[in-house]
Short mmCIF file of C-alpha atoms in Angstrom, two decimals:
data_model
loop_
_atom_site.label_atom_id
_atom_site.label_comp_id
_atom_site.label_asym_id
_atom_site.label_seq_id
_atom_site.Cartn_x
_atom_site.Cartn_y
_atom_site.Cartn_z
CA MET Z 1 143.41 114.74 -232.81
CA THR Z 2 140.51 114.41 -230.61
CA ARG Z 3 140.24 111.20 -229.25
CA THR Z 4 137.18 109.24 -229.51
CA VAL Z 5 135.71 106.47 -226.48
CA ARG Z 6 136.49 104.02 -228.72
CA ASP Z 7 140.57 104.66 -228.70
CA TYR Z 8 140.61 104.06 -225.27
CA ILE Z 9 139.18 100.19 -226.22
CA ARG Z 10 142.21 97.26 -226.47
CA THR Z 11 141.20 94.31 -228.38
CA ILE Z 12 142.51 91.33 -227.38
CA ALA Z 13 142.85 88.66 -229.97
CA ASP Z 14 141.84 85.22 -229.03
CA PHE Z 15 141.16 85.74 -225.61
CA PRO Z 16 139.11 83.82 -224.10
CA HIS Z 17 139.65 81.34 -226.86
CA GLU Z 18 140.64 81.63 -230.34
CA GLY Z 19 138.83 83.08 -233.19
CA ILE Z 20 137.43 85.88 -230.66
CA MET Z 21 138.88 89.40 -230.37
CA PHE Z 22 138.16 90.74 -226.62
CA ARG Z 23 136.98 94.61 -226.52
CA ASP Z 24 139.20 95.26 -222.88
CA VAL Z 25 137.01 98.38 -221.16
CA THR Z 26 139.75 98.33 -218.53
CA THR Z 27 142.02 100.52 -220.36
CA LEU Z 28 139.05 102.79 -221.06
CA PHE Z 29 139.05 102.64 -216.60
CA ALA Z 30 141.57 103.06 -215.56
CA ASP Z 31 142.20 106.63 -218.13
CA PRO Z 32 140.73 109.68 -215.75
CA ARG Z 33 140.27 111.30 -219.59
CA GLY Z 34 138.31 108.14 -221.19
CA PHE Z 35 136.81 106.98 -218.61
CA ARG Z 36 134.92 110.65 -217.88
CA MET Z 37 134.34 110.78 -221.94
CA ALA Z 38 132.45 107.56 -221.47
CA ILE Z 39 130.16 108.13 -218.25
CA ASP Z 40 129.48 111.83 -219.67
CA GLN Z 41 128.28 110.27 -223.34
CA LEU Z 42 126.34 107.21 -221.37
CA LEU Z 43 124.22 109.93 -218.72
CA HIS Z 44 124.11 112.99 -222.31
CA PRO Z 45 120.45 111.11 -223.32
CA TYR Z 46 118.57 110.89 -219.39
CA ALA Z 47 119.89 114.38 -218.70
CA GLY Z 48 116.67 115.89 -217.84
CA ILE Z 49 114.84 112.89 -217.35
CA ALA Z 50 113.70 111.29 -214.51
CA ILE Z 51 115.23 108.65 -213.48
CA ASP Z 52 114.68 106.40 -209.77
CA LYS Z 53 117.96 103.92 -210.11
CA VAL Z 54 120.02 102.79 -212.72
CA ALA Z 55 120.52 99.20 -212.56
CA GLY Z 56 124.13 98.38 -213.44
CA LEU Z 57 125.22 95.03 -215.21
CA GLU Z 58 127.59 92.36 -213.61
CA ALA Z 59 130.55 92.99 -213.44
CA ARG Z 60 131.63 95.89 -214.98
CA GLY Z 61 128.15 97.62 -215.06
CA PHE Z 62 128.48 98.37 -211.36
CA ILE Z 63 131.24 100.87 -212.18
CA LEU Z 64 129.70 102.52 -215.11
CA GLY Z 65 126.40 102.19 -213.10
CA GLY Z 66 128.06 103.62 -210.44
CA ALA Z 67 129.91 106.45 -211.82
CA VAL Z 68 125.92 107.27 -213.90
CA ALA Z 69 123.89 107.57 -210.77
CA HIS Z 70 126.31 109.75 -209.21
CA GLN Z 71 126.17 112.10 -212.19
CA LEU Z 72 122.35 112.25 -212.08
CA SER Z 73 122.05 112.07 -208.03
CA THR Z 74 120.38 108.97 -207.59
CA GLY Z 75 120.14 104.91 -206.35
CA PHE Z 76 122.31 102.30 -208.37
CA VAL Z 77 121.14 98.74 -207.61
CA PRO Z 78 123.43 95.78 -209.04
CA VAL Z 79 122.04 93.12 -211.43
CA ARG Z 80 124.12 90.12 -210.13
CA LYS Z 81 124.96 86.52 -210.66
CA LYS Z 82 122.99 83.54 -208.67
CA GLY Z 83 124.39 83.49 -205.62
CA LYS Z 84 126.43 86.45 -204.91
CA LEU Z 85 123.69 88.07 -203.24
CA PRO Z 86 123.51 88.57 -199.81
CA GLY Z 87 119.64 89.06 -198.47
CA THR Z 88 116.26 87.75 -200.79
CA VAL Z 89 115.70 87.57 -204.24
CA ILE Z 90 114.34 87.54 -207.79
CA SER Z 91 116.13 84.94 -210.47
CA GLU Z 92 116.27 85.53 -213.59
CA ALA Z 93 117.09 82.87 -215.91
CA TYR Z 94 118.79 83.62 -219.82
CA GLN Z 95 120.09 81.46 -222.41
CA LEU Z 96 123.77 81.36 -223.19
CA GLU Z 97 125.95 79.53 -226.42
CA TYR Z 98 126.54 76.87 -224.51
CA GLY Z 99 123.63 76.80 -221.78
CA GLU Z 100 121.61 78.68 -219.26
CA ALA Z 101 122.16 81.39 -216.31
CA VAL Z 102 120.88 83.36 -213.36
CA MET Z 103 121.03 86.95 -212.90
CA GLU Z 104 118.95 88.15 -208.86
CA LEU Z 105 117.90 91.35 -207.90
CA HIS Z 106 116.83 92.17 -203.96
CA ASP Z 107 113.14 91.55 -203.70
CA ASP Z 108 113.34 95.46 -202.22
CA ALA Z 109 115.84 96.76 -204.47
CA ILE Z 110 112.92 98.69 -206.62
CA VAL Z 111 109.59 100.39 -205.59
CA PRO Z 112 106.72 99.73 -208.30
CA GLY Z 113 106.57 102.86 -210.39
CA GLU Z 114 110.21 103.42 -210.37
CA ARG Z 115 111.86 105.21 -213.65
CA VAL Z 116 115.23 102.32 -213.78
CA LEU Z 117 118.42 103.23 -217.01
CA ILE Z 118 119.84 99.98 -217.03
CA VAL Z 119 124.13 99.65 -217.92
CA ASP Z 120 126.51 97.72 -218.71
CA ASP Z 121 130.25 97.49 -220.60
CA LEU Z 122 129.24 95.35 -224.00
CA LEU Z 123 126.05 94.67 -225.49
CA ALA Z 124 126.82 91.01 -227.50
CA THR Z 125 123.41 88.75 -227.91
CA GLY Z 126 121.45 90.92 -225.27
CA GLY Z 127 120.68 87.54 -222.44
CA THR Z 128 122.08 89.77 -220.47
CA ALA Z 129 120.52 92.67 -220.27
CA GLU Z 130 117.11 91.28 -220.94
CA ALA Z 131 117.68 88.82 -218.13
CA GLY Z 132 118.00 92.69 -216.22
CA ILE Z 133 115.27 94.60 -218.11
CA ARG Z 134 112.77 91.62 -217.05
CA LEU Z 135 114.60 91.78 -213.05
CA CYS Z 136 113.18 95.38 -212.87
CA ARG Z 137 109.67 94.60 -214.14
CA ARG Z 138 108.78 92.15 -212.37
CA LEU Z 139 109.46 94.48 -209.48
CA GLY Z 140 107.16 97.16 -210.79
CA ALA Z 141 109.80 99.58 -212.51
CA GLU Z 142 109.93 101.49 -215.72
CA VAL Z 143 112.22 100.30 -217.54
CA ILE Z 144 113.23 103.83 -219.76
CA GLY Z 145 116.29 102.53 -221.61
CA CYS Z 146 119.64 100.92 -221.84
CA ALA Z 147 123.09 102.16 -221.98
CA PHE Z 148 126.44 100.79 -223.31
CA VAL Z 149 129.54 101.04 -224.54
CA ILE Z 150 130.42 98.82 -226.54
CA ASP Z 151 127.84 97.45 -229.40
CA LEU Z 152 129.20 94.05 -231.87
CA PRO Z 153 125.40 94.72 -233.55
CA ASP Z 154 126.73 90.97 -235.32
CA LEU Z 155 125.73 88.97 -232.36
CA GLY Z 156 122.13 91.03 -232.45
CA GLY Z 157 121.59 92.12 -228.89
CA ARG Z 158 120.50 95.66 -230.29
CA ALA Z 159 117.76 94.08 -232.04
CA ARG Z 160 116.93 92.09 -229.02
CA LEU Z 161 115.84 94.66 -226.51
CA GLU Z 162 114.35 97.24 -229.09
CA ALA Z 163 112.04 93.69 -229.78
CA LEU Z 164 111.56 94.58 -226.43
CA GLY Z 165 110.20 97.90 -226.48
CA MET Z 166 113.94 99.35 -224.91
CA PRO Z 167 115.20 102.02 -226.24
CA VAL Z 168 119.29 101.81 -226.99
CA HIS Z 169 121.98 104.10 -226.24
CA VAL Z 170 125.89 102.80 -227.53
CA LEU Z 171 129.06 104.62 -227.44
CA THR Z 172 130.63 102.54 -229.80
CA ALA Z 173 130.07 99.39 -231.95
CA PHE Z 174 133.54 96.95 -233.45
CA GLU Z 175 130.92 95.00 -235.83
CA GLY Z 176 132.25 91.49 -237.91
CA ASP Z 177 133.55 89.91 -234.13
#
């Protein structure tokens, strides 16, 4: 039987709160075949396309984005939670279910005109990815798309990003939770 990326993802019930089915990609990362499969599939649509930087969203997007950037022979930039980057940054606030969060990017991480791919493990509501897109665009980037291992389509993130004109590439989806 041929395994898929989805087969390497563990589901943990009631984490971090009761009623949540947490999709854990650490089991995917820990398996060399699964991890290689995920990276190959994430970058496949972008092979042969000019990309200057991969922007990885904190935190698992750093792992995936770094590997994708390596395979594409391009640069990597981290999009981090507020207060985690040491240099001069630009910030972008976005809404959470209860409150607000802020993502940051070094103000010199991207040169105007560079083509950037956004990478993360999970697409839920799309708020973090939208903040990453806005940060990259504020620095003059052309964001060419977003790639995720998992989509939770019921939470509407894909539609939110597509409404911004973003092509969205996902490896697997978990409906209903």
